[in-house]
PDB file of C-alpha atoms in Angstrom:
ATOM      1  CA  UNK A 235      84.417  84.362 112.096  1.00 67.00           C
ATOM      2  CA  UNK A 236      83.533  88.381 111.180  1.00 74.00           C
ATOM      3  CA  UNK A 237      79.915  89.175 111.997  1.00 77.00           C
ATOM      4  CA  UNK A 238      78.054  90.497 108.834  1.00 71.00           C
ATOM      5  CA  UNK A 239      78.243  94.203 110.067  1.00 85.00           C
ATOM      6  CA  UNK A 240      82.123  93.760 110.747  1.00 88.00           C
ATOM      7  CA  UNK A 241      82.664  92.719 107.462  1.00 91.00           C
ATOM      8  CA  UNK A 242      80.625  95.624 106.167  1.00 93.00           C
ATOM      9  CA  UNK A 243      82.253  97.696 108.218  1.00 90.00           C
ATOM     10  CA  UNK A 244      85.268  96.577 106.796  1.00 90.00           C
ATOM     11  CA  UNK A 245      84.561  96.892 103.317  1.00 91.00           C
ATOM     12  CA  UNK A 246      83.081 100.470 104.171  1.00 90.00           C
ATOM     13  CA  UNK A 247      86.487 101.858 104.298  1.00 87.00           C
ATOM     14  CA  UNK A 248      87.648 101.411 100.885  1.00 86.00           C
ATOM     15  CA  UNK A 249      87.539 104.498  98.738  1.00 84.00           C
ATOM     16  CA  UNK A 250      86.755 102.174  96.055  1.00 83.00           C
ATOM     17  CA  UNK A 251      83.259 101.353  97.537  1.00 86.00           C
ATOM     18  CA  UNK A 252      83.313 104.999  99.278  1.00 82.00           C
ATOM     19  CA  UNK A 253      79.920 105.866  97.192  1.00 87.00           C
ATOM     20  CA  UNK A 254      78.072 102.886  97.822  1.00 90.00           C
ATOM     21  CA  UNK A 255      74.828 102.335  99.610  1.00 92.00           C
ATOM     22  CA  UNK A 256      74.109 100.151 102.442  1.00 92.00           C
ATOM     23  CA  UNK A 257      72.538  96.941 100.106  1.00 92.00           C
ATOM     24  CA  UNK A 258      75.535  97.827  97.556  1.00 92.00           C
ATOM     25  CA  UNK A 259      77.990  97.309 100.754  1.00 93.00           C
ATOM     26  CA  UNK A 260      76.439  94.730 101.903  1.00 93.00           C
ATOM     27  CA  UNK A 261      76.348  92.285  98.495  1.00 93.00           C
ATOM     28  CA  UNK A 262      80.035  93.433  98.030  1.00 93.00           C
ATOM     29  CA  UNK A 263      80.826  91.855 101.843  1.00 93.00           C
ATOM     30  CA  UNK A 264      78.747  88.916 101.104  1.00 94.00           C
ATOM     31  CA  UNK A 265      80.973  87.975  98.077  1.00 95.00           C
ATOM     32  CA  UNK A 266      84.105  88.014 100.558  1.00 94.00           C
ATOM     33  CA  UNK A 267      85.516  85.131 101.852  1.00 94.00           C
ATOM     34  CA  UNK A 268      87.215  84.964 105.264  1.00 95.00           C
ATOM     35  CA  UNK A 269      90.578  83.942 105.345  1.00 95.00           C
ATOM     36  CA  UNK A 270      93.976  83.352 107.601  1.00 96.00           C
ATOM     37  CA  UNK A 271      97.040  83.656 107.072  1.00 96.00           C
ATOM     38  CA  UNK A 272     100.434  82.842 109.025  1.00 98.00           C
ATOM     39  CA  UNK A 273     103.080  85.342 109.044  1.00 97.00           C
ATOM     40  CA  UNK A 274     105.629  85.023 106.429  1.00 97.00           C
ATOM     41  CA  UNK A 275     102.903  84.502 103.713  1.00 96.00           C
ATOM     42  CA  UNK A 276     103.648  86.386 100.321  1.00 95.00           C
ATOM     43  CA  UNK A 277      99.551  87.993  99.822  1.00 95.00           C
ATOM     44  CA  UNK A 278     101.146  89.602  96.048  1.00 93.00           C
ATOM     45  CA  UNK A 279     104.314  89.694  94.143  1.00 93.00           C
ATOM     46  CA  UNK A 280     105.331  92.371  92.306  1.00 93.00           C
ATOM     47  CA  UNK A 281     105.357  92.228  88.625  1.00 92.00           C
ATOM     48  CA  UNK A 282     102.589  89.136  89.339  1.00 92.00           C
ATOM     49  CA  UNK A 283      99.137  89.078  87.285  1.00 89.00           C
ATOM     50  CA  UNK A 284      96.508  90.213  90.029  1.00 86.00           C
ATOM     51  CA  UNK A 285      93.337  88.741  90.474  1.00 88.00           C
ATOM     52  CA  UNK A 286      92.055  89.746  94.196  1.00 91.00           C
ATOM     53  CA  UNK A 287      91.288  92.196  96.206  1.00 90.00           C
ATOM     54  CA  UNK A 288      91.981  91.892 100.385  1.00 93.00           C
ATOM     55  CA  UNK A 289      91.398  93.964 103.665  1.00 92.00           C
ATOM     56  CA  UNK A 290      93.275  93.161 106.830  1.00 94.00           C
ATOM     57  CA  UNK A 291      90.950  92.491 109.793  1.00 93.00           C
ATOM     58  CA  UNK A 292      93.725  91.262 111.738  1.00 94.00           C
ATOM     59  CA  UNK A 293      97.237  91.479 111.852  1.00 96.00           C
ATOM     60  CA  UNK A 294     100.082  93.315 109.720  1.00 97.00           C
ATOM     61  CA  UNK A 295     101.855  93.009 106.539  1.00 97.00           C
ATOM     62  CA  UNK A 296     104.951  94.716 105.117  1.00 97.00           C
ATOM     63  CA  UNK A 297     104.768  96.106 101.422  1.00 96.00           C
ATOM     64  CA  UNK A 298     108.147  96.138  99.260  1.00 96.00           C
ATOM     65  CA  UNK A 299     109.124  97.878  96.047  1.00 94.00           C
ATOM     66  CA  UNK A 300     112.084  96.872  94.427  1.00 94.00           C
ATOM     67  CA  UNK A 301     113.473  95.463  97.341  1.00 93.00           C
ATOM     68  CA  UNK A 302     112.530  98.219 100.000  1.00 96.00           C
ATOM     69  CA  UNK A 303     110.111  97.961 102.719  1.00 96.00           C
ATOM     70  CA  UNK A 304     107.967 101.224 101.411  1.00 96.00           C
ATOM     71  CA  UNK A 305     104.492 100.709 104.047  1.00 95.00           C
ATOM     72  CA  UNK A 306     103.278  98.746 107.053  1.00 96.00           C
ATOM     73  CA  UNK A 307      99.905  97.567 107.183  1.00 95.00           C
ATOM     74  CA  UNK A 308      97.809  97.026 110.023  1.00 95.00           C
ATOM     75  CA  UNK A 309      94.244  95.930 111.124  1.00 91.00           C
ATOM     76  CA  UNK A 310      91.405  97.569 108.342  1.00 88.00           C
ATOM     77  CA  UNK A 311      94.352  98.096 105.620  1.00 91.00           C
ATOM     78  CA  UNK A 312      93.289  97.005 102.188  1.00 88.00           C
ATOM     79  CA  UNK A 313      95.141  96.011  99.173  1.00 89.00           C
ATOM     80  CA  UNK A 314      94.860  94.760  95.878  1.00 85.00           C
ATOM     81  CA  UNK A 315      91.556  97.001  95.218  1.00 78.00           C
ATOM     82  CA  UNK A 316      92.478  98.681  91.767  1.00 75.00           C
ATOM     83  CA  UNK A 317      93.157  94.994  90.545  1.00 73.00           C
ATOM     84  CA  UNK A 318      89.482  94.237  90.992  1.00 73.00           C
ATOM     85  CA  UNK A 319      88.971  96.432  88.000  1.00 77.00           C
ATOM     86  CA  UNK A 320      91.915  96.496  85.702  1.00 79.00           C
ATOM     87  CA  UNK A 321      93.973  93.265  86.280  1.00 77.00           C
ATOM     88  CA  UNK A 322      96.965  95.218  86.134  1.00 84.00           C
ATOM     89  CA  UNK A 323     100.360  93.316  87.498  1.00 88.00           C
ATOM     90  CA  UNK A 324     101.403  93.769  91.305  1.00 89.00           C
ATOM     91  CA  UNK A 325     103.310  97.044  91.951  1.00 88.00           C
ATOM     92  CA  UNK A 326     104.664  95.570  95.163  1.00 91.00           C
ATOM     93  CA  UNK A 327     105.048  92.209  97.213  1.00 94.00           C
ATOM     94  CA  UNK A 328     103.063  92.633  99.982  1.00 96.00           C
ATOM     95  CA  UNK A 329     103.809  89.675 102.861  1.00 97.00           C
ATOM     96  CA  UNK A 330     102.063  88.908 106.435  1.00 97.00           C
ATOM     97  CA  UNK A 331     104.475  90.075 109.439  1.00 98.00           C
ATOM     98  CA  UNK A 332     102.125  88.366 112.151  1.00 97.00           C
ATOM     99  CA  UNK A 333      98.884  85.905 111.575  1.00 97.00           C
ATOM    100  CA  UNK A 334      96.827  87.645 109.687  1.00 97.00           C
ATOM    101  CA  UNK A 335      92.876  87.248 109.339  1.00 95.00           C
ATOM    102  CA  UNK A 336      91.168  89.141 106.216  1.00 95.00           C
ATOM    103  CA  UNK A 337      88.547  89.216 103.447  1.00 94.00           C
ATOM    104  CA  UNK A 338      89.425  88.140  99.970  1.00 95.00           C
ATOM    105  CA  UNK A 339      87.248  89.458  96.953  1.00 93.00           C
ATOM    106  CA  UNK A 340      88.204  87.947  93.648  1.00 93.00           C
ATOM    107  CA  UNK A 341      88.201  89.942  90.485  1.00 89.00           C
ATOM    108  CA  UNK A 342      85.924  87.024  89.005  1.00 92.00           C
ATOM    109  CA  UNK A 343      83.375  87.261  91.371  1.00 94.00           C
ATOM    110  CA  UNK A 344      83.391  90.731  91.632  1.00 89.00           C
ATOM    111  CA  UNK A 345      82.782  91.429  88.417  1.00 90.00           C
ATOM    112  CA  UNK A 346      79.696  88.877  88.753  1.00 93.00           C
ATOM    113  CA  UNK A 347      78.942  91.182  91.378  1.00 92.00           C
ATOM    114  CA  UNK A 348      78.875  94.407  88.896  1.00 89.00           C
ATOM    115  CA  UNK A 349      76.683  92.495  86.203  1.00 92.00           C
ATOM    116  CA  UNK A 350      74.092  91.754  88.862  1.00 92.00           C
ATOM    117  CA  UNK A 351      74.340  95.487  90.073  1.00 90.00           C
ATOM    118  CA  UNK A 352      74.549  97.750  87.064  1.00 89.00           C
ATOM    119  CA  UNK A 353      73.994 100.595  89.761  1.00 86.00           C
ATOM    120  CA  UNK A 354      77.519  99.750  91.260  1.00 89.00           C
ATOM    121  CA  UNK A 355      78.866  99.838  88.489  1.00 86.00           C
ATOM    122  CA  UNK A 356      79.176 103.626  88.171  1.00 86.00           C
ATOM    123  CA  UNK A 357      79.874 104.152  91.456  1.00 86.00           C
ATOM    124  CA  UNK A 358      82.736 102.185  91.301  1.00 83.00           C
ATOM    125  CA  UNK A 359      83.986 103.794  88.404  1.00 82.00           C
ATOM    126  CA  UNK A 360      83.505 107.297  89.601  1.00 83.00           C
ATOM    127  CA  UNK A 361      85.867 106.031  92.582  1.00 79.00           C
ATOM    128  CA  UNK A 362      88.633 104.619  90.528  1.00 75.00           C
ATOM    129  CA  UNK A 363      88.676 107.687  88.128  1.00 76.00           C
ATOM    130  CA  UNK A 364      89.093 109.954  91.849  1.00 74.00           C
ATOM    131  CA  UNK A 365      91.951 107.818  92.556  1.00 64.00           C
ATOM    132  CA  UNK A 366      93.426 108.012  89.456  1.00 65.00           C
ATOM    133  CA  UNK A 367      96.404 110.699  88.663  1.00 59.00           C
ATOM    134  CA  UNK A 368      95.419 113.584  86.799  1.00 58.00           C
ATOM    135  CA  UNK A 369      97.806 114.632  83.949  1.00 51.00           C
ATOM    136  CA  UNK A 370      96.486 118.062  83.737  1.00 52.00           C
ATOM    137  CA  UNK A 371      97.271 118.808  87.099  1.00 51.00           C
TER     138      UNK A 371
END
């Protein structure tokens, strides 16, 4: 089981979450669960509604598009992140190449999250519009 800090420390790392405060990270840890998984597990399919959010404490995972191995991820990798907000479908089946231990958020609870903390709210959003591509470019 993660400490508190660890999973802070975890959550820290996500550009989504990159303006947040200390209290901010911390009630957006305390809504993750702890999970494992074995290898071979499926965490997304693409084309699949998406309802979760997960960062890799432990272990690796292989994403796929289309059939083609297209990133490796490893120990404080995070996926799923723009679904929190959107609930757009998978763009790629992501599956566990070794035991895997991680934090879950889902979408439902962390929008519960942003209702209780209108002041992450913006944040958030100022973060997703960064990562977002710009058509004027």
């Amino acid at each position: 089981m993660l400490r508190k800090n660890a999973k802070v420390e975890l959550v820290k790392r996500v550009p989504l979450f990159s303006g947040c405060s200390k209290r901010e990270l911390e009630q957006i840890a305390g809504i993750a669960d702890e999970i494992e998984m074995p290898a071979g597990k499926a965490l997304t399919r693409e084309g699949a509604s998406a309802h979760e959010f997960f960062v890799l404490a432990e272990g690796s995972a292989e994403v796929e598009r289309k059939g083609r191995i297209v990133n490796k991820l490893g120990s404080g990798d995070f996926l799923g992140e723009i679904a929190l907000i959107t609930g757009v479908p998978r763009t790629a089946t992501v599956t566990t190449t070794e035991p895997c231990q991680m934090l879950v958020i889902t979408a439902r609870d962390f929008k519960a999250l942003l209702r209780r903390m209108p002041s992450l709210q913006l944040k958030v959003l100022d973060a997703l519009a960064a990562r977002l591509p710009n058509e004027y470019d």
